[in-house]
């Protein structure tokens, strides 16, 4: 466990990233990979579940944007991923939506919430905390 707490403490963390904005997806993937995370990226709930079809790969954490394409919601994606895996994987919603409704939905499901634009240092600290 000592090894893990050195550096960024995120080495080898498997992250399922769900984001429909290609630019944000690329930036987030780059950031997470710089912290030595292993990222699989999806743009929708279906896409995310497809990535889990290979059961050898189980995410340590799910990071999802709340508003995905076609009215798809990150909170719903996270619920479905958790159901599929049969465990409450730690999860984080990132959103530019500052409404109380989103905050409530996340809280109800035990999902952390971060507002966009994200500050990398804050994100890193939260991820380390969620994975501790």
mmCIF file of C-alpha atoms in Angstrom:
data_model
loop_
_atom_site.group_PDB
_atom_site.id
_atom_site.type_symbol
_atom_site.label_atom_id
_atom_site.label_comp_id
_atom_site.label_asym_id
_atom_site.label_seq_id
_atom_site.Cartn_x
_atom_site.Cartn_y
_atom_site.Cartn_z
ATOM 1 C CA UNK A 1 0.000 0.000 0.000
ATOM 2 C CA UNK A 2 2.998 2.245 0.596
ATOM 3 C CA UNK A 3 3.916 2.095 -3.086
ATOM 4 C CA UNK A 4 0.502 3.402 -3.983
ATOM 5 C CA UNK A 5 0.633 6.455 -1.778
ATOM 6 C CA UNK A 6 3.801 7.708 -3.464
ATOM 7 C CA UNK A 7 3.676 10.000 -6.462
ATOM 8 C CA UNK A 8 0.123 10.578 -7.545
ATOM 9 C CA UNK A 9 -1.202 7.503 -5.813
ATOM 10 C CA UNK A 10 -3.276 6.654 -8.872
ATOM 11 C CA UNK A 11 -0.839 4.293 -10.579
ATOM 12 C CA UNK A 12 -2.655 1.501 -12.403
ATOM 13 C CA UNK A 13 -6.131 2.739 -11.478
ATOM 14 C CA UNK A 14 -8.699 1.532 -14.023
ATOM 15 C CA UNK A 15 -10.958 4.411 -14.991
ATOM 16 C CA UNK A 16 -14.131 4.136 -17.037
ATOM 17 C CA UNK A 17 -14.625 7.594 -18.517
ATOM 18 C CA UNK A 18 -18.002 8.514 -20.037
ATOM 19 C CA UNK A 19 -18.021 11.810 -21.916
ATOM 20 C CA UNK A 20 -19.707 12.778 -25.184
ATOM 21 C CA UNK A 21 -17.622 15.858 -25.943
ATOM 22 C CA UNK A 22 -14.626 14.607 -27.957
ATOM 23 C CA UNK A 23 -12.381 17.454 -26.863
ATOM 24 C CA UNK A 24 -13.123 17.020 -23.164
ATOM 25 C CA UNK A 25 -12.776 13.255 -23.528
ATOM 26 C CA UNK A 26 -9.329 13.666 -25.042
ATOM 27 C CA UNK A 27 -8.190 16.159 -22.410
ATOM 28 C CA UNK A 28 -9.465 14.002 -19.530
ATOM 29 C CA UNK A 29 -7.894 10.857 -20.971
ATOM 30 C CA UNK A 30 -4.579 12.656 -21.361
ATOM 31 C CA UNK A 31 -4.729 13.929 -17.785
ATOM 32 C CA UNK A 32 -5.648 10.544 -16.301
ATOM 33 C CA UNK A 33 -2.986 8.749 -18.322
ATOM 34 C CA UNK A 34 -0.408 11.236 -17.115
ATOM 35 C CA UNK A 35 -1.316 10.079 -13.598
ATOM 36 C CA UNK A 36 -0.693 6.498 -14.775
ATOM 37 C CA UNK A 37 -4.368 5.539 -14.821
ATOM 38 C CA UNK A 38 -5.620 2.968 -17.338
ATOM 39 C CA UNK A 39 -8.486 4.655 -19.147
ATOM 40 C CA UNK A 40 -11.321 3.198 -21.183
ATOM 41 C CA UNK A 41 -13.488 5.871 -22.732
ATOM 42 C CA UNK A 42 -17.144 5.711 -23.708
ATOM 43 C CA UNK A 43 -19.566 8.306 -25.022
ATOM 44 C CA UNK A 44 -22.856 6.798 -23.801
ATOM 45 C CA UNK A 45 -24.345 4.245 -21.406
ATOM 46 C CA UNK A 46 -24.485 1.534 -24.088
ATOM 47 C CA UNK A 47 -20.938 2.292 -25.071
ATOM 48 C CA UNK A 48 -19.813 2.030 -21.438
ATOM 49 C CA UNK A 49 -21.536 -1.331 -20.960
ATOM 50 C CA UNK A 50 -19.944 -2.620 -24.162
ATOM 51 C CA UNK A 51 -16.520 -1.860 -22.700
ATOM 52 C CA UNK A 52 -17.349 -4.029 -19.700
ATOM 53 C CA UNK A 53 -18.230 -7.009 -21.835
ATOM 54 C CA UNK A 54 -14.652 -8.124 -21.311
ATOM 55 C CA UNK A 55 -15.019 -9.061 -17.654
ATOM 56 C CA UNK A 56 -11.276 -9.129 -17.032
ATOM 57 C CA UNK A 57 -11.457 -5.363 -16.994
ATOM 58 C CA UNK A 58 -13.342 -4.004 -14.012
ATOM 59 C CA UNK A 59 -13.093 -0.254 -13.406
ATOM 60 C CA UNK A 60 -11.896 1.013 -10.039
ATOM 61 C CA UNK A 61 -13.817 4.203 -10.644
ATOM 62 C CA UNK A 62 -16.305 5.654 -13.106
ATOM 63 C CA UNK A 63 -16.099 9.300 -14.172
ATOM 64 C CA UNK A 64 -19.084 10.487 -16.180
ATOM 65 C CA UNK A 65 -20.369 13.732 -17.596
ATOM 66 C CA UNK A 66 -23.980 14.245 -16.494
ATOM 67 C CA UNK A 67 -25.405 15.325 -19.854
ATOM 68 C CA UNK A 68 -24.563 12.839 -22.573
ATOM 69 C CA UNK A 69 -25.987 12.522 -26.081
ATOM 70 C CA UNK A 70 -29.639 11.701 -26.660
ATOM 71 C CA UNK A 71 -30.789 12.682 -23.200
ATOM 72 C CA UNK A 72 -28.532 10.053 -21.632
ATOM 73 C CA UNK A 73 -27.507 10.961 -18.070
ATOM 74 C CA UNK A 74 -24.230 10.166 -16.358
ATOM 75 C CA UNK A 75 -26.039 9.211 -13.150
ATOM 76 C CA UNK A 76 -28.002 6.606 -15.115
ATOM 77 C CA UNK A 77 -24.824 5.320 -16.761
ATOM 78 C CA UNK A 78 -23.202 4.893 -13.359
ATOM 79 C CA UNK A 79 -26.247 3.022 -11.985
ATOM 80 C CA UNK A 80 -26.238 0.662 -14.954
ATOM 81 C CA UNK A 81 -22.505 0.047 -14.717
ATOM 82 C CA UNK A 82 -22.846 -0.717 -11.003
ATOM 83 C CA UNK A 83 -25.756 -3.091 -11.687
ATOM 84 C CA UNK A 84 -23.812 -4.802 -14.442
ATOM 85 C CA UNK A 85 -20.755 -5.285 -12.236
ATOM 86 C CA UNK A 86 -22.811 -6.116 -9.178
ATOM 87 C CA UNK A 87 -20.923 -3.688 -7.001
ATOM 88 C CA UNK A 88 -21.004 -0.043 -6.029
ATOM 89 C CA UNK A 89 -17.946 1.152 -7.929
ATOM 90 C CA UNK A 90 -16.833 4.605 -6.718
ATOM 91 C CA UNK A 91 -18.090 7.200 -9.154
ATOM 92 C CA UNK A 92 -17.820 10.847 -10.004
ATOM 93 C CA UNK A 93 -20.089 13.071 -12.074
ATOM 94 C CA UNK A 94 -18.442 16.035 -13.756
ATOM 95 C CA UNK A 95 -20.806 18.642 -15.072
ATOM 96 C CA UNK A 96 -21.181 22.249 -16.078
ATOM 97 C CA UNK A 97 -24.763 22.013 -14.803
ATOM 98 C CA UNK A 98 -24.908 23.746 -11.437
ATOM 99 C CA UNK A 99 -28.547 22.872 -10.747
ATOM 100 C CA UNK A 100 -29.591 21.428 -7.421
ATOM 101 C CA UNK A 101 -31.369 18.588 -9.258
ATOM 102 C CA UNK A 102 -28.089 17.164 -10.530
ATOM 103 C CA UNK A 103 -26.458 17.494 -7.113
ATOM 104 C CA UNK A 104 -29.434 15.699 -5.516
ATOM 105 C CA UNK A 105 -29.435 12.878 -8.065
ATOM 106 C CA UNK A 106 -25.732 12.295 -7.495
ATOM 107 C CA UNK A 107 -26.037 12.387 -3.707
ATOM 108 C CA UNK A 108 -28.946 9.956 -3.762
ATOM 109 C CA UNK A 109 -26.744 7.397 -5.521
ATOM 110 C CA UNK A 110 -23.632 8.048 -3.470
ATOM 111 C CA UNK A 111 -21.871 9.668 -6.397
ATOM 112 C CA UNK A 112 -19.373 12.494 -5.987
ATOM 113 C CA UNK A 113 -19.939 15.648 -8.002
ATOM 114 C CA UNK A 114 -17.446 18.084 -9.505
ATOM 115 C CA UNK A 115 -18.315 21.155 -11.495
ATOM 116 C CA UNK A 116 -16.675 22.011 -14.790
ATOM 117 C CA UNK A 117 -14.236 23.507 -15.543
ATOM 118 C CA UNK A 118 -12.307 20.939 -13.520
ATOM 119 C CA UNK A 119 -9.165 21.823 -11.651
ATOM 120 C CA UNK A 120 -6.717 18.947 -12.146
ATOM 121 C CA UNK A 121 -5.329 19.155 -8.601
ATOM 122 C CA UNK A 122 -8.837 18.933 -7.141
ATOM 123 C CA UNK A 123 -9.720 16.032 -9.393
ATOM 124 C CA UNK A 124 -6.580 14.179 -8.414
ATOM 125 C CA UNK A 125 -7.217 14.711 -4.722
ATOM 126 C CA UNK A 126 -10.807 13.510 -5.043
ATOM 127 C CA UNK A 127 -9.821 10.422 -7.014
ATOM 128 C CA UNK A 128 -7.135 9.538 -4.472
ATOM 129 C CA UNK A 129 -9.733 9.989 -1.721
ATOM 130 C CA UNK A 130 -12.323 7.817 -3.502
ATOM 131 C CA UNK A 131 -9.771 5.072 -4.097
ATOM 132 C CA UNK A 132 -8.284 5.143 -0.606
#
